[in-house]
Amino acid sequence: MMSPTLPVLDPSAPEQGSAMSLELLLRNLPGAAYRCLNDGEWSMLFLSDGIEQLTGYSAAAFTARPGLSFASLILPEDRAQVDHAVAAALAHAQPFHVTYRIRIAGGEVRWICEQGALNLDAGAPGVLEGFMSDFTLLKQADQLVMEQASYLQRARDAIIALDMDSRIHYWNQGAERLYGWSAGEARGKRFCDLLCDKPELYHLAFAHTVADGEWTGELDHVRRDGSTLDVDTRWTLLPPDEVLGAAQKILVIGTDVSERKINEARIFRLAFFDSLTELPNRANLLDHLRRALLGSARTRKCGALMFCDLDNFKYLNDSQGHAAGDLLLQAVARRLEHCVRESDMVARLGGDEFVILTQPVEDTRELAALQAETVTRKILAAMAAPFQLADLGYTLSVSVGVVTLCGTVDTVESTLRQADAAMYQAKASGRNTFRFHDPAVQAAWSARAQLESGLRRALQHDEFELHYQPQLDHSGHVIGAEALLRWRLPNGKLLYPAEFIRAAEESGMIIDIGRWVLRIACAELARWQRVKETAGLTLSVNVSARQFTEPDFVAMLQQIFEHSGVDPAGLKLELTESLVVSDFSTTAHTMATLKRRGLSFSLDDFGTGYSSLAYLRKLPLDQLKIDHSFMRDVLTDQNDASIVRSIIALGDSLGLQVIAEGVETPGQRQFLSDAGCFIYQGYLYQRALSSEHFTQYARGLH
Ligand code: C2E
Ligand code: MG
Ligand code: MG
């Protein structure tokens, strides 16, 4: 309002008659009406009593008090805006509407909303009529809403409201910062089109929110620049607001946790990994070891822990400096990792001490020890290759202490102590080797190691012998023999296969030993074939599964045939059921090839394995050999008797010859012949004989 002074209403003026009733009308209205002349002075013609409630000054006060005008109440900073609004309205002959603040009596500031217009009907120069009301409360409420909206806007978190069709309805500045899309760009787009890396998870969150009213979880989101981030989100279903007329919405509040996750990962690495080698550290190992011990106690399965200490590491550190030492430790860590399975753990305890923990998955302590030995041998071999440290070549060895974890209630500390002690024993016995902590395992291992080196020596020094156990027909004629391996120790003692065949199989030496057996057996058979009395005999040779499945087995045999000049028709290979079952197609193929060379095949230890009829029918077999375990009690045990009868019947029906081994008494032989088996091998006739004694026996010279 531009009026500098406000004249008081004069009821005697003729043009003021209607103003009387107007004043009555307006008296109770919350606001003040006015009318003033557009005379440059804004001479007040009328001011309603409401002015007192509005300003704290009565209408009369505005004329009585010098210097008091309505305009003088307007806050100085709002004055120009009011003048401008009124001037513009007058210039265009339009109503004006303006809001501003006044300081009322008592000093309080109130918000005023004023609307007015120039009324030219009253004749020149016209009058300005208007109404002023107090909208302080409304303004305050409005400000509160704006303030609250601004909190949402400026929140650090991304705050997004979605329509029920997944379109973005609200998008605050936090969302702009987090995702790089402005509110204008985001609004109206589908949430997933803009942000989702894994839409399935988004759909899950949405469905849960609709069903349960809320959902909390982490989502992978994509920024505008294509980079991804982890966002911790909280979803809330907002019901429709009937007062505001707002439809149902979903509010998503998202916090960027990428950095927190990176920090957590960094803290985790610092706490549980060794910074030099990046291997799990001591704390990490202790935790895994504790769990492995608990697991082993629960499942009764066995694993192992190998404590490795580099030999003479201190020397490298002292002579070449710590940088070289660090390089070596890193290189050792990488090599150790290559020696283990993925499920095993390689950790660095500190200094030059490393530990390998294998999971408790083996059925027995022996198997776990065997597995640990394999890993340890790998480690020793891996360390043996020279290391290249910058321009320094370095050769290293390692001493290893092994302890098996096998369902006992050992503590983490005692397990490590035992492995450490075993490692010191390895050091004490000359380094570059390993020792078991468990005395029984160590003793078994030492015996095995001795046996293996003995087998190696036996091959080199010709300590093996083949003995021949006769096989006879029903009328007592020798028709052949089985070659059985013996090991004559340098002290003259004779060892039987039960004492060494398993070690030979497990160490792989059975391949070389088996080749020796076939060479000697074929030479012997060739000799028999050259003499009339023994020319028709067959020689059965036991062949281990490992040997038979060697890729060059056939070629190797062929070479032996040529070298010995033997007729392979006299040779019979004894295979076991386990071989046949384990790799049927290779076995069948090799058998067929050899069969074409004239060899025959016997299925040894028949009845103890898992052969199915299907296998038997498909293999080019010639003979079934009833295992001697059935013979022992065949006369007293009904089960054994019926098994033997069934085997004989089965052989008959498949057109296979059946031989019984382990025949020790005439009664057993009688039982066999009654059941239809007419070929025998056993102590009833002879034990395995030396080459010379066998030929005498076969010629009937015994
Ligand atoms: P196998 O092939 O079943 O051999 C039969 C075993 O029964 C032989 O034991 C033999 O001496 C024994 N035996 C023979 N007659 C009787 C008897 O009347 N009563 C009793 N109680 N036993 C009798 P040996 O020579 O100790 O051989 C044991 C096993 O070692 C053989 O069982 C065979 O699986 C394996 N073996 C022997 N020689 C070789 C070989 O050169 N190579 C391979 N891979 N394995 C061999
Ligand atoms: Mg045999
Ligand atoms: Mg047998």
PDB file of C-alpha atoms and ligand atoms in Angstrom, residues 466 469 482-486 496-498 501 505 510 517 541-544 547 574 604-605 625 627-628 661-664 681-684 688, ligand 1:
ATOM      1  CA  LEU A 466      59.366-115.807  -9.635  1.00  0.00           C
ATOM      2  CA  GLN A 469      52.624-122.928  -8.382  1.00  0.00           C
ATOM      3  CA  GLU A 482      50.761-119.416 -11.722  1.00  0.00           C
ATOM      4  CA  ALA A 483      53.839-117.212 -11.460  1.00  0.00           C
ATOM      5  CA  LEU A 484      54.073-115.738  -7.955  1.00  0.00           C
ATOM      6  CA  LEU A 485      56.502-113.018  -6.983  1.00  0.00           C
ATOM      7  CA  ARG A 486      58.987-113.424  -4.158  1.00  0.00           C
ATOM      8  CA  TYR A 496      55.841-112.688   0.159  1.00  0.00           C
ATOM      9  CA  PRO A 497      53.732-110.266  -1.878  1.00  0.00           C
ATOM     10  CA  ALA A 498      51.482-109.442   1.084  1.00  0.00           C
ATOM     11  CA  ILE A 501      52.854-105.455  -3.229  1.00  0.00           C
ATOM     12  CA  GLU A 505      51.323-100.298  -6.077  1.00  0.00           C
ATOM     13  CA  ILE A 510      54.592-101.882  -9.544  1.00  0.00           C
ATOM     14  CA  VAL A 517      57.736-110.211 -13.824  1.00  0.00           C
ATOM     15  CA  VAL A 541      50.811-114.066 -14.548  1.00  0.00           C
ATOM     16  CA  ASN A 542      49.210-111.603 -12.135  1.00  0.00           C
ATOM     17  CA  VAL A 543      48.926-108.120 -13.593  1.00  0.00           C
ATOM     18  CA  SER A 544      48.132-105.132 -11.436  1.00  0.00           C
ATOM     19  CA  GLN A 547      50.173-101.798 -14.947  1.00  0.00           C
ATOM     20  CA  GLU A 574      45.242-112.781 -14.246  1.00  0.00           C
ATOM     21  CA  ASP A 604      41.399-113.668 -10.296  1.00  0.00           C
ATOM     22  CA  ASP A 605      39.934-113.696  -6.786  1.00  0.00           C
ATOM     23  CA  LYS A 625      39.379-118.236 -10.614  1.00  0.00           C
ATOM     24  CA  ASP A 627      39.141-117.042  -4.625  1.00  0.00           C
ATOM     25  CA  HIS A 628      40.831-119.170  -1.980  1.00  0.00           C
ATOM     26  CA  GLU A 661      42.844-121.907  -5.915  1.00  0.00           C
ATOM     27  CA  GLY A 662      43.708-122.630  -2.320  1.00  0.00           C
ATOM     28  CA  VAL A 663      42.763-126.309  -2.585  1.00  0.00           C
ATOM     29  CA  GLU A 664      44.368-127.865   0.476  1.00  0.00           C
ATOM     30  CA  GLN A 681      45.729-125.084  -7.598  1.00  0.00           C
ATOM     31  CA  GLY A 682      46.744-125.384  -3.990  1.00  0.00           C
ATOM     32  CA  TYR A 683      48.876-126.878  -1.259  1.00  0.00           C
ATOM     33  CA  LEU A 684      47.132-130.235  -1.734  1.00  0.00           C
ATOM     34  CA  ALA A 688      54.932-122.290  -5.449  1.00  0.00           C
TER      35      ALA A 688
HETATM   36  P1  C2E B   1      46.704-114.531  -6.007  1.00  0.00           P
HETATM   37  O1  C2E B   1      46.980-114.141  -7.412  1.00  0.00           O
HETATM   38  O2  C2E B   1      45.310-114.802  -5.646  1.00  0.00           O
HETATM   39  O3  C2E B   1      47.655-115.714  -5.699  1.00  0.00           O
HETATM   40  C1  C2E B   1      47.295-116.801  -4.974  1.00  0.00           C
HETATM   41  C2  C2E B   1      47.890-116.748  -3.604  1.00  0.00           C
HETATM   42  O4  C2E B   1      47.386-117.846  -2.870  1.00  0.00           O
HETATM   43  C3  C2E B   1      49.387-116.879  -3.603  1.00  0.00           C
HETATM   44  O5  C2E B   1      49.888-116.124  -2.525  1.00  0.00           O
HETATM   45  C4  C2E B   1      49.581-118.323  -3.277  1.00  0.00           C
HETATM   46  O6  C2E B   1      50.827-118.660  -2.695  1.00  0.00           O
HETATM   47  C5  C2E B   1      48.454-118.564  -2.328  1.00  0.00           C
HETATM   48  N1  C2E B   1      48.087-119.990  -2.274  1.00  0.00           N
HETATM   49  C6  C2E B   1      48.223-120.917  -3.241  1.00  0.00           C
HETATM   50  N2  C2E B   1      47.740-122.115  -2.836  1.00  0.00           N
HETATM   51  C7  C2E B   1      47.270-121.928  -1.577  1.00  0.00           C
HETATM   52  C8  C2E B   1      46.668-122.773  -0.618  1.00  0.00           C
HETATM   53  O7  C2E B   1      46.402-123.968  -0.849  1.00  0.00           O
HETATM   54  N3  C2E B   1      46.326-122.211   0.563  1.00  0.00           N
HETATM   55  C9  C2E B   1      46.594-120.909   0.831  1.00  0.00           C
HETATM   56  N4  C2E B   1      46.245-120.449   2.012  1.00  0.00           N
HETATM   57  N5  C2E B   1      47.154-120.099  -0.052  1.00  0.00           N
HETATM   58  C10 C2E B   1      47.508-120.603  -1.233  1.00  0.00           C
HETATM   59  P2  C2E B   1      51.113-115.193  -2.725  1.00  0.00           P
HETATM   60  O8  C2E B   1      52.115-115.798  -3.594  1.00  0.00           O
HETATM   61  O9  C2E B   1      51.512-114.732  -1.365  1.00  0.00           O
HETATM   62  O10 C2E B   1      50.492-113.997  -3.524  1.00  0.00           O
HETATM   63  C11 C2E B   1      49.574-113.183  -2.937  1.00  0.00           C
HETATM   64  C12 C2E B   1      48.995-112.225  -3.946  1.00  0.00           C
HETATM   65  O11 C2E B   1      50.018-111.359  -4.398  1.00  0.00           O
HETATM   66  C13 C2E B   1      48.484-112.880  -5.188  1.00  0.00           C
HETATM   67  O12 C2E B   1      47.241-113.390  -5.022  1.00  0.00           O
HETATM   68  C14 C2E B   1      48.555-111.787  -6.173  1.00  0.00           C
HETATM   69  O13 C2E B   1      47.395-110.974  -6.058  1.00  0.00           O
HETATM   70  C15 C2E B   1      49.731-110.983  -5.706  1.00  0.00           C
HETATM   71  N6  C2E B   1      50.869-111.298  -6.562  1.00  0.00           N
HETATM   72  C16 C2E B   1      51.691-112.359  -6.505  1.00  0.00           C
HETATM   73  N7  C2E B   1      52.591-112.289  -7.488  1.00  0.00           N
HETATM   74  C17 C2E B   1      52.334-111.161  -8.184  1.00  0.00           C
HETATM   75  C18 C2E B   1      52.906-110.545  -9.348  1.00  0.00           C
HETATM   76  O14 C2E B   1      53.845-111.025  -9.965  1.00  0.00           O
HETATM   77  N8  C2E B   1      52.351-109.376  -9.777  1.00  0.00           N
HETATM   78  C19 C2E B   1      51.281-108.827  -9.137  1.00  0.00           C
HETATM   79  N9  C2E B   1      50.783-107.703  -9.601  1.00  0.00           N
HETATM   80  N10 C2E B   1      50.714-109.392  -8.070  1.00  0.00           N
HETATM   81  C20 C2E B   1      51.230-110.559  -7.581  1.00  0.00           C
END
